[in-house]
Coordinates of C-alpha atoms in Angstrom, one line a residue:
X1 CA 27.7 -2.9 -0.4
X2 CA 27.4 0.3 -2.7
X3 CA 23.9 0.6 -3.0
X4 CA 23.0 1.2 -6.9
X5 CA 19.1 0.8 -6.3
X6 CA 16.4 1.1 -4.1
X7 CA 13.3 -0.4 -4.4
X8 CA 10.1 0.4 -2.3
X9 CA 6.8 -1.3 -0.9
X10 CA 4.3 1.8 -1.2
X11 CA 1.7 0.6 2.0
X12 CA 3.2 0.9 5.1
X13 CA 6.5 2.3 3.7
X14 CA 6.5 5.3 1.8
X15 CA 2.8 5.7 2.5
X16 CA -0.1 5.3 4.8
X17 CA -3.3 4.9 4.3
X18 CA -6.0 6.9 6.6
X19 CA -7.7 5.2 9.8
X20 CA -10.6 3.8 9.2
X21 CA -13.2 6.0 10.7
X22 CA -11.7 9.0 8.6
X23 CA -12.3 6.6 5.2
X24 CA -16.0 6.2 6.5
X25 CA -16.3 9.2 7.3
X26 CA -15.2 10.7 4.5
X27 CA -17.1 8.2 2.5
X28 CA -20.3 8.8 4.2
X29 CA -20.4 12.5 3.7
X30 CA -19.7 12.2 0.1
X31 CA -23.3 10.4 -0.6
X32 CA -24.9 12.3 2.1
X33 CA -25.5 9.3 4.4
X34 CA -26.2 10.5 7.9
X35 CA -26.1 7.9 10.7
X36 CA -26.0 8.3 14.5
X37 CA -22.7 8.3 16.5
X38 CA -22.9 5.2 18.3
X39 CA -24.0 3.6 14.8
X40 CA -20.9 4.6 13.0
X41 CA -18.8 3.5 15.9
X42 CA -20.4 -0.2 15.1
X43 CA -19.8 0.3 11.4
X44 CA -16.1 1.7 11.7
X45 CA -15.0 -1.6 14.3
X46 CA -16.7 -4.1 12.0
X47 CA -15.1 -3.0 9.1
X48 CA -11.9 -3.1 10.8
X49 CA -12.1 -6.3 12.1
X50 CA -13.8 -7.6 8.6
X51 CA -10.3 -6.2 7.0
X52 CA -12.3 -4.0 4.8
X53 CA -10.0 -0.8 3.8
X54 CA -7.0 -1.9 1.8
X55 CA -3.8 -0.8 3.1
X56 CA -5.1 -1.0 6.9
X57 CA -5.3 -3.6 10.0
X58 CA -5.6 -7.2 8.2
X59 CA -8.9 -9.2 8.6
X60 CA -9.5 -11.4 11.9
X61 CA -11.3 -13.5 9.7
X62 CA -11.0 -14.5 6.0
X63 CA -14.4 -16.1 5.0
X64 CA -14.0 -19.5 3.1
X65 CA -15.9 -18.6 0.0
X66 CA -13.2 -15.6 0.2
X67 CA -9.9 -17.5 0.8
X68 CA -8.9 -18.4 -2.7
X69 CA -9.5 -14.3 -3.9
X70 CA -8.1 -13.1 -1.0
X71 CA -4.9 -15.5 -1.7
X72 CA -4.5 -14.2 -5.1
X73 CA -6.0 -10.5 -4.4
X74 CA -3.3 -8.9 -5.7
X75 CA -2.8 -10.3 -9.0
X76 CA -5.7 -8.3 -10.8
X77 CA -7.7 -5.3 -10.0
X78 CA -10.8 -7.1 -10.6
X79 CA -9.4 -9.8 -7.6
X80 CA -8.4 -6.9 -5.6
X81 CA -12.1 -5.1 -5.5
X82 CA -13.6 -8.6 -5.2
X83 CA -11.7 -9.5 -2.1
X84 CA -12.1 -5.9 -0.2
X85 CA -15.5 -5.4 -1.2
X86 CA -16.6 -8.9 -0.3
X87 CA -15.2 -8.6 3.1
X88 CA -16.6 -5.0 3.5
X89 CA -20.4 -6.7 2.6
X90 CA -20.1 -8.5 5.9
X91 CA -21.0 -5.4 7.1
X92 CA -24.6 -4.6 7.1
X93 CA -24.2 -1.1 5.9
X94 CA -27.3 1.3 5.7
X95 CA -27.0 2.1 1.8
X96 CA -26.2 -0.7 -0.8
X97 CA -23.9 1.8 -2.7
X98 CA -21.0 2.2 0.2
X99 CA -19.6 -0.6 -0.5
X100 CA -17.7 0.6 -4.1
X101 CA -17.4 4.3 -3.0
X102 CA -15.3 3.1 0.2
X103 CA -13.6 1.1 -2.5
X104 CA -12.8 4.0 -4.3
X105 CA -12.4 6.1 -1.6
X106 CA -9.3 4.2 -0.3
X107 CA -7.8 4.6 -4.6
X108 CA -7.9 8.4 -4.0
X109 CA -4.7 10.3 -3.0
X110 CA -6.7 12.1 -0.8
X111 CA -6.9 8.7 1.7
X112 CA -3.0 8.3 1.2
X113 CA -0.4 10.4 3.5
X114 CA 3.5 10.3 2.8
X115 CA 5.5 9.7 6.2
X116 CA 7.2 12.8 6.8
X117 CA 11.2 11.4 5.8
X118 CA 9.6 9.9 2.3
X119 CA 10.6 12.9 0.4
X120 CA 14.0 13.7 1.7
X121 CA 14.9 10.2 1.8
X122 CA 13.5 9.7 -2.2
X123 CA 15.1 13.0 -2.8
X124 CA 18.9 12.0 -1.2
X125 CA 18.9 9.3 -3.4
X126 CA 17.9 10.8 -6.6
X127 CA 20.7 13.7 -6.2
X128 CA 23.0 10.7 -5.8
X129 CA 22.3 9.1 -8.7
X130 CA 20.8 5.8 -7.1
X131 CA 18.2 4.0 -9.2
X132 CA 14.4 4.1 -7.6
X133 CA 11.3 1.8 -8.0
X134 CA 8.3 0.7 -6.2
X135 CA 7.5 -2.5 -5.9
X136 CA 3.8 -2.6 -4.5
X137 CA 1.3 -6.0 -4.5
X138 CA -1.6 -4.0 -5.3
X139 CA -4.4 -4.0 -7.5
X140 CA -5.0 -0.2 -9.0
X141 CA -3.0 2.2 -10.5
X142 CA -0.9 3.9 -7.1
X143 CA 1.0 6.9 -9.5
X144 CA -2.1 9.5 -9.1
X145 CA -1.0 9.2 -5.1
X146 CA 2.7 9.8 -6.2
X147 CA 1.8 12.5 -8.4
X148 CA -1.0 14.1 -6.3
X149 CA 2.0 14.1 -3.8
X150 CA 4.7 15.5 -5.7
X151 CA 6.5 12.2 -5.1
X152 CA 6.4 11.1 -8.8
X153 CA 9.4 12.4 -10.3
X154 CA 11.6 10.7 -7.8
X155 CA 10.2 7.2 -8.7
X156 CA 12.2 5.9 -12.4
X157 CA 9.8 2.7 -12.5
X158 CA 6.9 1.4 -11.0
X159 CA 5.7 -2.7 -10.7
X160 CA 2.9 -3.2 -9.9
X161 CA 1.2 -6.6 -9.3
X162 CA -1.8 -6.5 -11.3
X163 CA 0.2 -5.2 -13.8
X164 CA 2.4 -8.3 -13.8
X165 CA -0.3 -11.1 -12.4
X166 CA 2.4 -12.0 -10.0
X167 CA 2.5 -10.7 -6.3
X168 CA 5.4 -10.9 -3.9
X169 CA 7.0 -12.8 -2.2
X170 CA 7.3 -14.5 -5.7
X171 CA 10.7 -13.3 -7.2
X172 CA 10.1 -12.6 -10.7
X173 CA 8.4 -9.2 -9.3
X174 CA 11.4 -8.5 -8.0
X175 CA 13.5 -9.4 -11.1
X176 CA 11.5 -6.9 -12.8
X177 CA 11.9 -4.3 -11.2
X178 CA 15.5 -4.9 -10.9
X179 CA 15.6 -5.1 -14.6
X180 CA 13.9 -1.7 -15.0
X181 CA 16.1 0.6 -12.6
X182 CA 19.1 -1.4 -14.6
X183 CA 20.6 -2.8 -11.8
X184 CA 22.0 -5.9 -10.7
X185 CA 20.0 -7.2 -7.5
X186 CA 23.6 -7.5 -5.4
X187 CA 23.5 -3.8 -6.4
X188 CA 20.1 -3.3 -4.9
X189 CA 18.3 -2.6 -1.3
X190 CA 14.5 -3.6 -0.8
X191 CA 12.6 -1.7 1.6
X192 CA 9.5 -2.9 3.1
X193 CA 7.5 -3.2 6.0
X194 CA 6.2 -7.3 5.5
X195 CA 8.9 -10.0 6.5
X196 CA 7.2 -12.6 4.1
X197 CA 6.0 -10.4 1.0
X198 CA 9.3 -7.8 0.7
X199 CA 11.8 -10.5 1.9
X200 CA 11.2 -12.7 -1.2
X201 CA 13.6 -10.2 -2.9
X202 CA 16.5 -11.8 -0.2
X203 CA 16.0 -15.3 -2.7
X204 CA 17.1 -12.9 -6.0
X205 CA 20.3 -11.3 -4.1
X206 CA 18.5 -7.9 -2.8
X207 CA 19.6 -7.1 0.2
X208 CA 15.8 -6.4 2.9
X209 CA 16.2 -3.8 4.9
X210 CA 12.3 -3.3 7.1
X211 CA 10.6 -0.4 8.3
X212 CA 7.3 -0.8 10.7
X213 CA 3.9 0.1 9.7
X214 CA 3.0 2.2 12.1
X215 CA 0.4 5.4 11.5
X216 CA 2.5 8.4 10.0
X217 CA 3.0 10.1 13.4
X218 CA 4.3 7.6 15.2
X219 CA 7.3 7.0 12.2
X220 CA 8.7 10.3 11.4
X221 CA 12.2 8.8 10.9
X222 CA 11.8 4.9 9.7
X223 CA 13.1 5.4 6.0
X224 CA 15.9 8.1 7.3
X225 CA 17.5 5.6 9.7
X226 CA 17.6 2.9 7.2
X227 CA 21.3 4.4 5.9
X228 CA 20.1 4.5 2.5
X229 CA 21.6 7.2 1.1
X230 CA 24.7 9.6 1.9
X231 CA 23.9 12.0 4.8
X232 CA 20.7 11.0 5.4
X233 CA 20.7 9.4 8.4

């Protein structure tokens, strides 16, 4: 196919967010909590396995009182802080107030890295003339990271899910994208790293093509082997 568009998950794709020991960390040092080593060890694997920081490993355990906002997380930013703040409180943290700032923390593009081909690969297909988007089920504002970055200028539209109230797999968030990059969606490539969320643009005529989620220095080449663009490869 001649490949007209590309459109872009942002988490686990073009970016990654930090570990989470560097998010509490960083979050802890910012309100001048001080706790003792072996206590932020206990607070950095619950809030792992609670599924806490956006972007990171999944929850081992959804609560029921949390399934239905979790389901639909994605659809607002008030769903989104609901669901990742509610599983963060099943963490007995020792100051009431971390709880929003590691929710904030993780909306800062200081918690966000590029992988290292993101910008030559963006780049490649911009000089080529090939329509770019991101597609992203999220539930803030992600174009301070792109900016902060100096990925922004590569990107011609963003679609965001809260922005739309619909989250992938569902195809209509693909539709719009594909409608704002001008393209038809035979014309058009979707790059992700989820099977289920990014392959729902397969139904509307995209074709998938999948990159793993793996931390940033373990993937320095994902998006460059994908084929995307001449002489990148």
């Amino acid at each position: 196919m001649q490949i007209k568009g590309v459109l872009f998950d942002f988490s686990g794709t073009l970016f990654r967010i930090e570990s989470v020991r560097s998010w509490l960390r960083a979050v802890l040092a910012e309100r001048e909590v001080t706790v003792a080593a072996a206590d932020f060890e206990r607070y950095a694997r619950a809030l792992e396995a609670a599924g806490a920081l956006p972007g990171g490993p999944p929850p081992q355990h959804v609560p029921a009182r949390l399934a239905s906002v979790w389901a639909t997380r994605d659809e607002s930013a008030e769903l989104h802080r609901e669901a990742y703040t509610g599983l963060a409180r099943q963490v007995a943290l020792p100051d009431p107030g971390l709880y929003d700032a590691l929710y904030e923390r993780h909306r800062s593009p200081a918690a966000w890295q590029p992988y290292p081909d993101a910008a030559e690969v963006l780049g490649a297909l911009r000089e080529s003339g090939t329509r770019i988007g991101v597609v992203s089920n999220i539930g803030w504002d992600l174009r301070p990271v792109f900016r902060a970055h100096g990925l922004d200028a590569l990107i011609d539209a963003y679609v965001l899910s809260y922005e739309h109230g619909v989250q992938k797999p569902d195809t209509r968030i693909f539709h719009t994208a594909c409608t704002l990059i001008g393209q038809d969606p035979a014309d058009v490539v979707m790059v992700g790293d989820e099977r289920r969320a990014d392959g729902g643009a397969a139904a509307l005529g995209c074709d998938v093509r999948f990159v793993q989620h793996l931390p940033v220095e373990e993937r320095p080449d994902g998006l460059r082997m994908l084929g995307l663009a001449p002489g990148v490869a």
